[in-house]
Coordinates of C-alpha atoms in Angstrom, one line a residue:
Chain V
M1 CA -24.4 -33.6 9.1
H2 CA -25.9 -33.1 12.6
V3 CA -29.2 -34.0 14.3
T4 CA -31.6 -31.4 15.7
D5 CA -33.2 -31.8 19.2
E6 CA -36.2 -33.3 17.3
G7 CA -33.9 -36.0 15.8
I8 CA -34.0 -34.5 12.3
P9 CA -30.7 -34.9 10.4
V10 CA -29.7 -31.6 8.8
A11 CA -26.6 -30.7 6.8
K12 CA -24.4 -28.4 8.8
S13 CA -24.0 -25.3 6.7
P14 CA -20.4 -24.8 5.6
L15 CA -18.2 -22.0 6.7
T16 CA -17.3 -19.7 3.8
C17 CA -13.9 -18.2 3.3
L18 CA -12.4 -15.7 0.8
I19 CA -8.7 -16.2 0.0
V20 CA -7.1 -13.0 -1.3
D21 CA -3.5 -13.3 -2.6
D22 CA -1.9 -12.4 -5.9
S23 CA 0.1 -15.6 -5.7
A24 CA -1.5 -18.6 -7.4
F25 CA 0.7 -20.8 -5.2
M26 CA -0.6 -19.3 -2.0
R27 CA -4.2 -19.5 -3.1
F28 CA -3.6 -23.2 -4.0
H29 CA -1.7 -23.8 -0.7
L30 CA -4.3 -22.1 1.5
K31 CA -7.2 -23.8 -0.3
R32 CA -5.6 -27.1 0.2
M33 CA -5.2 -26.4 3.9
M34 CA -8.9 -25.4 4.0
G35 CA -9.7 -28.8 2.5
S36 CA -8.2 -30.4 5.6
F37 CA -10.6 -28.6 7.8
D38 CA -14.2 -29.7 8.4
N39 CA -16.8 -28.1 6.1
V40 CA -15.1 -25.0 4.8
L41 CA -15.9 -23.6 1.3
A42 CA -13.1 -21.4 -0.1
S43 CA -13.4 -18.8 -2.8
E44 CA -10.5 -16.9 -4.3
A45 CA -9.5 -13.3 -5.4
A46 CA -6.2 -12.4 -6.9
N47 CA -6.2 -8.7 -6.1
G48 CA -7.8 -6.0 -4.0
N49 CA -10.5 -5.0 -6.5
E50 CA -11.5 -8.5 -7.1
A51 CA -11.6 -9.1 -3.3
L52 CA -14.0 -6.1 -2.8
R53 CA -16.3 -7.5 -5.5
E54 CA -16.2 -11.0 -4.2
Y55 CA -16.7 -9.9 -0.6
G56 CA -19.8 -8.0 -1.5
R57 CA -21.2 -10.9 -3.5
L58 CA -20.3 -13.7 -1.0
R59 CA -20.2 -12.1 2.4
P60 CA -17.9 -14.9 3.6
D61 CA -17.6 -15.9 7.2
F62 CA -13.9 -14.9 7.2
V63 CA -11.2 -13.6 4.8
L64 CA -7.5 -14.6 4.4
M65 CA -5.7 -11.5 3.1
D66 CA -2.2 -11.0 1.8
I67 CA -0.5 -7.6 2.1
V68 CA 2.0 -7.1 -0.8
M69 CA -0.1 -7.2 -4.0
P70 CA 0.1 -5.2 -7.2
G71 CA -2.4 -2.4 -7.3
M72 CA -4.5 -2.1 -4.2
E73 CA -2.4 -3.5 -1.3
G74 CA -4.0 -5.8 1.4
V75 CA -4.2 -3.2 4.2
E76 CA -6.2 -0.8 1.9
T77 CA -8.4 -3.6 0.8
V78 CA -9.1 -4.6 4.5
K79 CA -10.0 -1.0 5.2
R80 CA -12.4 -0.8 2.3
I81 CA -14.0 -4.1 3.3
C82 CA -14.5 -3.0 6.9
D83 CA -15.9 0.3 5.7
V84 CA -18.7 -1.7 4.1
D85 CA -18.9 -4.4 6.7
P86 CA -17.5 -3.4 10.1
M87 CA -18.2 -7.0 11.4
A88 CA -15.9 -8.5 8.7
R89 CA -13.5 -11.1 10.0
V90 CA -10.1 -10.7 8.2
I91 CA -7.0 -12.7 8.9
M92 CA -3.8 -11.1 7.4
I93 CA -1.3 -13.6 6.1
S94 CA 2.0 -12.0 5.0
S95 CA 5.7 -12.4 5.1
V96 CA 5.9 -8.6 5.6
S97 CA 5.3 -8.6 9.4
Y98 CA 7.1 -5.7 11.0
K99 CA 5.5 -4.1 14.0
E100 CA 4.3 -0.9 12.2
K101 CA 2.8 -2.9 9.3
V102 CA 1.0 -5.3 11.7
A103 CA -0.4 -2.3 13.6
E104 CA -1.5 -0.7 10.4
A105 CA -3.3 -3.9 9.3
M106 CA -5.1 -4.2 12.7
A107 CA -6.0 -0.5 12.7
A108 CA -7.5 -1.1 9.2
G109 CA -9.8 -3.7 10.7
A110 CA -7.9 -7.0 10.5
K111 CA -8.7 -9.3 13.4
C112 CA -5.6 -11.5 13.3
F113 CA -2.1 -11.5 11.7
I114 CA -0.1 -14.6 10.7
A115 CA 3.5 -14.4 9.4
K116 CA 4.3 -16.5 6.3
P117 CA 5.1 -19.3 5.9
V118 CA 1.9 -20.4 7.6
T119 CA 1.3 -23.9 9.0
T120 CA -2.0 -25.7 9.1
E121 CA -2.1 -25.5 12.9
E122 CA -1.5 -21.7 12.9
L123 CA -4.2 -21.2 10.4
R124 CA -6.7 -23.4 12.3
K125 CA -5.9 -21.4 15.5
A126 CA -6.4 -18.1 13.8
I127 CA -9.7 -19.1 12.3
E128 CA -10.9 -20.4 15.7
N129 CA -9.8 -17.1 17.3
V130 CA -11.7 -14.9 14.8
L131 CA -14.8 -17.0 14.7
C132 CA -15.1 -17.6 18.4
S133 CA -14.4 -14.0 19.6
P134 CA -17.0 -11.3 19.0
S135 CA -16.4 -9.6 15.6
A136 CA -15.3 -6.4 17.1
D137 CA -12.4 -8.1 19.1
S138 CA -9.0 -8.8 17.8
G139 CA -7.7 -12.3 17.5
G140 CA -4.1 -11.1 17.8
V141 CA -0.9 -11.9 16.2
I142 CA 0.2 -15.5 15.6
Chain D
M1 CA 26.4 -1.1 -0.4
R2 CA 24.6 -1.8 2.8
L3 CA 26.4 -4.9 4.0
D4 CA 24.3 -5.1 7.2
F5 CA 21.2 -5.4 5.0
V6 CA 22.9 -7.9 2.7
K7 CA 23.6 -10.2 5.7
I8 CA 20.0 -10.0 6.8
F9 CA 18.8 -11.0 3.3
I10 CA 21.1 -13.9 3.0
D11 CA 20.4 -15.2 6.5
S12 CA 16.7 -14.8 6.0
T13 CA 16.8 -16.7 2.7
A14 CA 18.9 -19.5 4.1
L15 CA 16.7 -19.9 7.1
L16 CA 13.5 -19.9 5.0
F17 CA 15.0 -22.5 2.6
R18 CA 15.8 -24.7 5.6
E19 CA 12.3 -24.4 6.9
L20 CA 10.5 -25.0 3.6
V21 CA 12.7 -27.3 1.5
G22 CA 15.1 -28.9 3.9
P23 CA 18.8 -28.6 4.9
T24 CA 21.1 -26.1 3.1
A25 CA 24.8 -26.0 3.1
D26 CA 26.5 -23.0 4.7
V27 CA 26.9 -20.1 2.3
P28 CA 30.6 -20.8 1.2
S29 CA 31.4 -17.3 0.2
I30 CA 29.9 -14.0 -1.0
T31 CA 31.4 -12.4 -4.1
M32 CA 31.2 -8.9 -5.4
K33 CA 30.3 -8.7 -9.1
P34 CA 30.0 -5.7 -11.4
S35 CA 26.8 -5.3 -13.3
P36 CA 25.3 -6.9 -15.4
V37 CA 24.5 -10.0 -13.4
A38 CA 24.4 -13.1 -15.5
G39 CA 21.5 -15.3 -14.5
R40 CA 20.6 -18.9 -15.2
E41 CA 17.3 -20.1 -16.6
V42 CA 15.0 -18.9 -13.9
M43 CA 15.2 -15.5 -12.2
A44 CA 12.9 -14.1 -9.5
I45 CA 13.3 -10.3 -9.1
I46 CA 12.1 -8.2 -6.2
G47 CA 12.6 -4.4 -6.1
L48 CA 13.5 -2.5 -2.9
A49 CA 12.5 1.0 -2.2
G50 CA 12.2 3.4 0.8
E51 CA 15.2 4.8 2.7
A52 CA 17.4 2.6 0.7
Q53 CA 16.9 1.2 -2.8
G54 CA 18.0 -1.8 -4.8
R55 CA 16.9 -5.2 -5.8
V56 CA 17.3 -8.9 -5.1
I57 CA 17.5 -11.5 -7.8
F58 CA 17.2 -15.2 -7.1
D59 CA 18.6 -17.2 -10.0
M60 CA 18.6 -20.9 -10.5
D61 CA 18.6 -23.7 -13.1
L62 CA 15.2 -24.8 -14.5
F63 CA 15.7 -28.2 -12.8
T64 CA 16.2 -26.6 -9.4
A65 CA 13.2 -24.4 -9.8
V66 CA 10.9 -27.2 -10.8
Q67 CA 12.1 -29.4 -8.0
L68 CA 11.9 -26.7 -5.3
A69 CA 8.3 -25.8 -6.5
G70 CA 7.4 -29.5 -6.5
H71 CA 8.6 -29.8 -2.9
M72 CA 6.5 -26.7 -1.9
L73 CA 3.4 -27.9 -3.8
G74 CA 3.7 -31.4 -2.3
E75 CA 3.6 -33.0 -5.8
P76 CA 6.0 -33.3 -8.7
S77 CA 5.6 -30.8 -11.5
P78 CA 6.1 -31.7 -15.2
G79 CA 8.0 -28.5 -16.0
M80 CA 7.7 -24.7 -15.7
T81 CA 4.0 -24.5 -15.2
P82 CA 2.3 -21.2 -14.0
L83 CA 2.0 -22.8 -10.5
V84 CA 5.8 -23.5 -10.5
R85 CA 6.5 -19.9 -11.5
S86 CA 4.2 -18.7 -8.7
S87 CA 5.8 -21.0 -6.2
I88 CA 9.3 -19.6 -7.0
A89 CA 7.9 -16.1 -6.8
E90 CA 6.4 -16.8 -3.4
L91 CA 9.6 -18.4 -2.1
A92 CA 11.5 -15.3 -3.0
S93 CA 8.8 -13.1 -1.6
M94 CA 8.7 -14.9 1.7
A95 CA 12.5 -14.7 2.1
I96 CA 12.7 -11.0 1.3
G97 CA 9.5 -10.2 3.2
R98 CA 11.0 -11.6 6.4
A99 CA 14.2 -9.6 5.8
I100 CA 12.3 -6.4 5.1
S101 CA 10.4 -6.9 8.4
Q102 CA 13.6 -7.3 10.4
I103 CA 15.1 -4.2 8.7
N104 CA 12.0 -2.1 9.4
D105 CA 11.9 -3.3 13.0
N106 CA 15.5 -2.1 13.3
G107 CA 14.5 1.4 12.2
T108 CA 15.0 1.6 8.4
R109 CA 11.9 2.1 6.3
L110 CA 12.1 -0.3 3.4
R111 CA 9.4 -1.8 1.2
M112 CA 9.4 -4.5 -1.5
S113 CA 7.7 -4.9 -4.8
P114 CA 5.8 -8.0 -5.7
P115 CA 8.1 -10.6 -7.3
T116 CA 8.6 -11.0 -11.0
V117 CA 9.7 -14.4 -12.4
I118 CA 11.5 -14.5 -15.7
T119 CA 12.4 -17.7 -17.5
G120 CA 14.6 -18.3 -20.5
S121 CA 18.2 -19.0 -21.5
N122 CA 21.3 -16.8 -20.9
L123 CA 19.3 -14.3 -18.9
V124 CA 21.1 -11.1 -18.0
S125 CA 20.0 -8.4 -15.6
Y126 CA 21.3 -5.0 -16.6
D127 CA 21.7 -2.7 -13.8
Q128 CA 23.0 0.8 -14.6
C129 CA 25.2 1.7 -11.7
F130 CA 25.3 -0.7 -8.8
E131 CA 27.7 -3.6 -7.9
T132 CA 26.0 -6.8 -6.8
L133 CA 26.8 -9.2 -4.0
V134 CA 26.2 -12.8 -4.9
A135 CA 25.6 -15.5 -2.3
P136 CA 25.1 -19.1 -3.4
I137 CA 22.8 -21.2 -1.3
N138 CA 23.0 -24.9 -1.9
T139 CA 19.8 -26.8 -1.4
V140 CA 19.2 -30.5 -1.9
Y141 CA 17.7 -29.6 -5.3
G142 CA 20.7 -27.5 -6.5
E143 CA 22.1 -24.1 -6.1
V144 CA 20.1 -20.9 -5.8
R145 CA 22.1 -17.7 -6.1
V146 CA 21.0 -14.6 -4.3
N147 CA 22.1 -11.5 -6.1
I148 CA 21.7 -8.4 -3.9
T149 CA 22.2 -4.7 -4.6
I150 CA 21.2 -2.2 -2.0
Q151 CA 22.3 1.4 -1.5
D152 CA 21.3 4.2 0.8
L153 CA 19.4 6.9 -1.1
D154 CA 21.9 9.6 -0.3

């Protein structure tokens, strides 16, 4: 809740996030981390196709995306999301973090890359980076 | 057998376990076993493909799997729930993902499959032609064996 210049209390609209990971553990873990942040609403998708559908439906403020998934992998999913919405803010979170793969993910449109296992602080920093910088800019590798 | 890769897999796994679930004892010895690999009650299997091929199997007792998952989840688990299975799969995936990253950065193209977790009793993995290196990693929750087979394609 915050107060306008006129002194009217209004509910701060929550940030929305889409968590894309085939691992139920990672979705649980990331959602719990989101719960420790102020005012973030998290939705989930378990694969690339579901992610495309949910992204179109929700248009979240940012996306957390795994790379190794059955079917459509994370990099391809990012590319398809960014084809539809070039301003999409996608943070890759993966244990597969070799230079070529990171470069591939960033070229596909990801704004930031975090290597698993991710800490709450790393996640907070990545989210701040992608939300505070203009959408076209990269938040880098954490 | 690519022993250089095997060392990366074992070091990566031991380091990850130390980071996520606490201290581990040094790997006492690595043994060579002919196929098939006899597993315990829980197996997490990851396939490897690219310029080399093979697979890594993590096998452990049910008790160890449930305790490891409980530690990762931050809450005890009543047994082998879907979330426990997923936690074990993710543990294996993170360990091998890191190793794969190091191997790729060193110049060999290698990719991994998503992990598969199998539970049951007297599990056996049949592998047609490869010998397997087995490294036991002792955690505070019990032993996890890392069974590795990896060969160059030629």
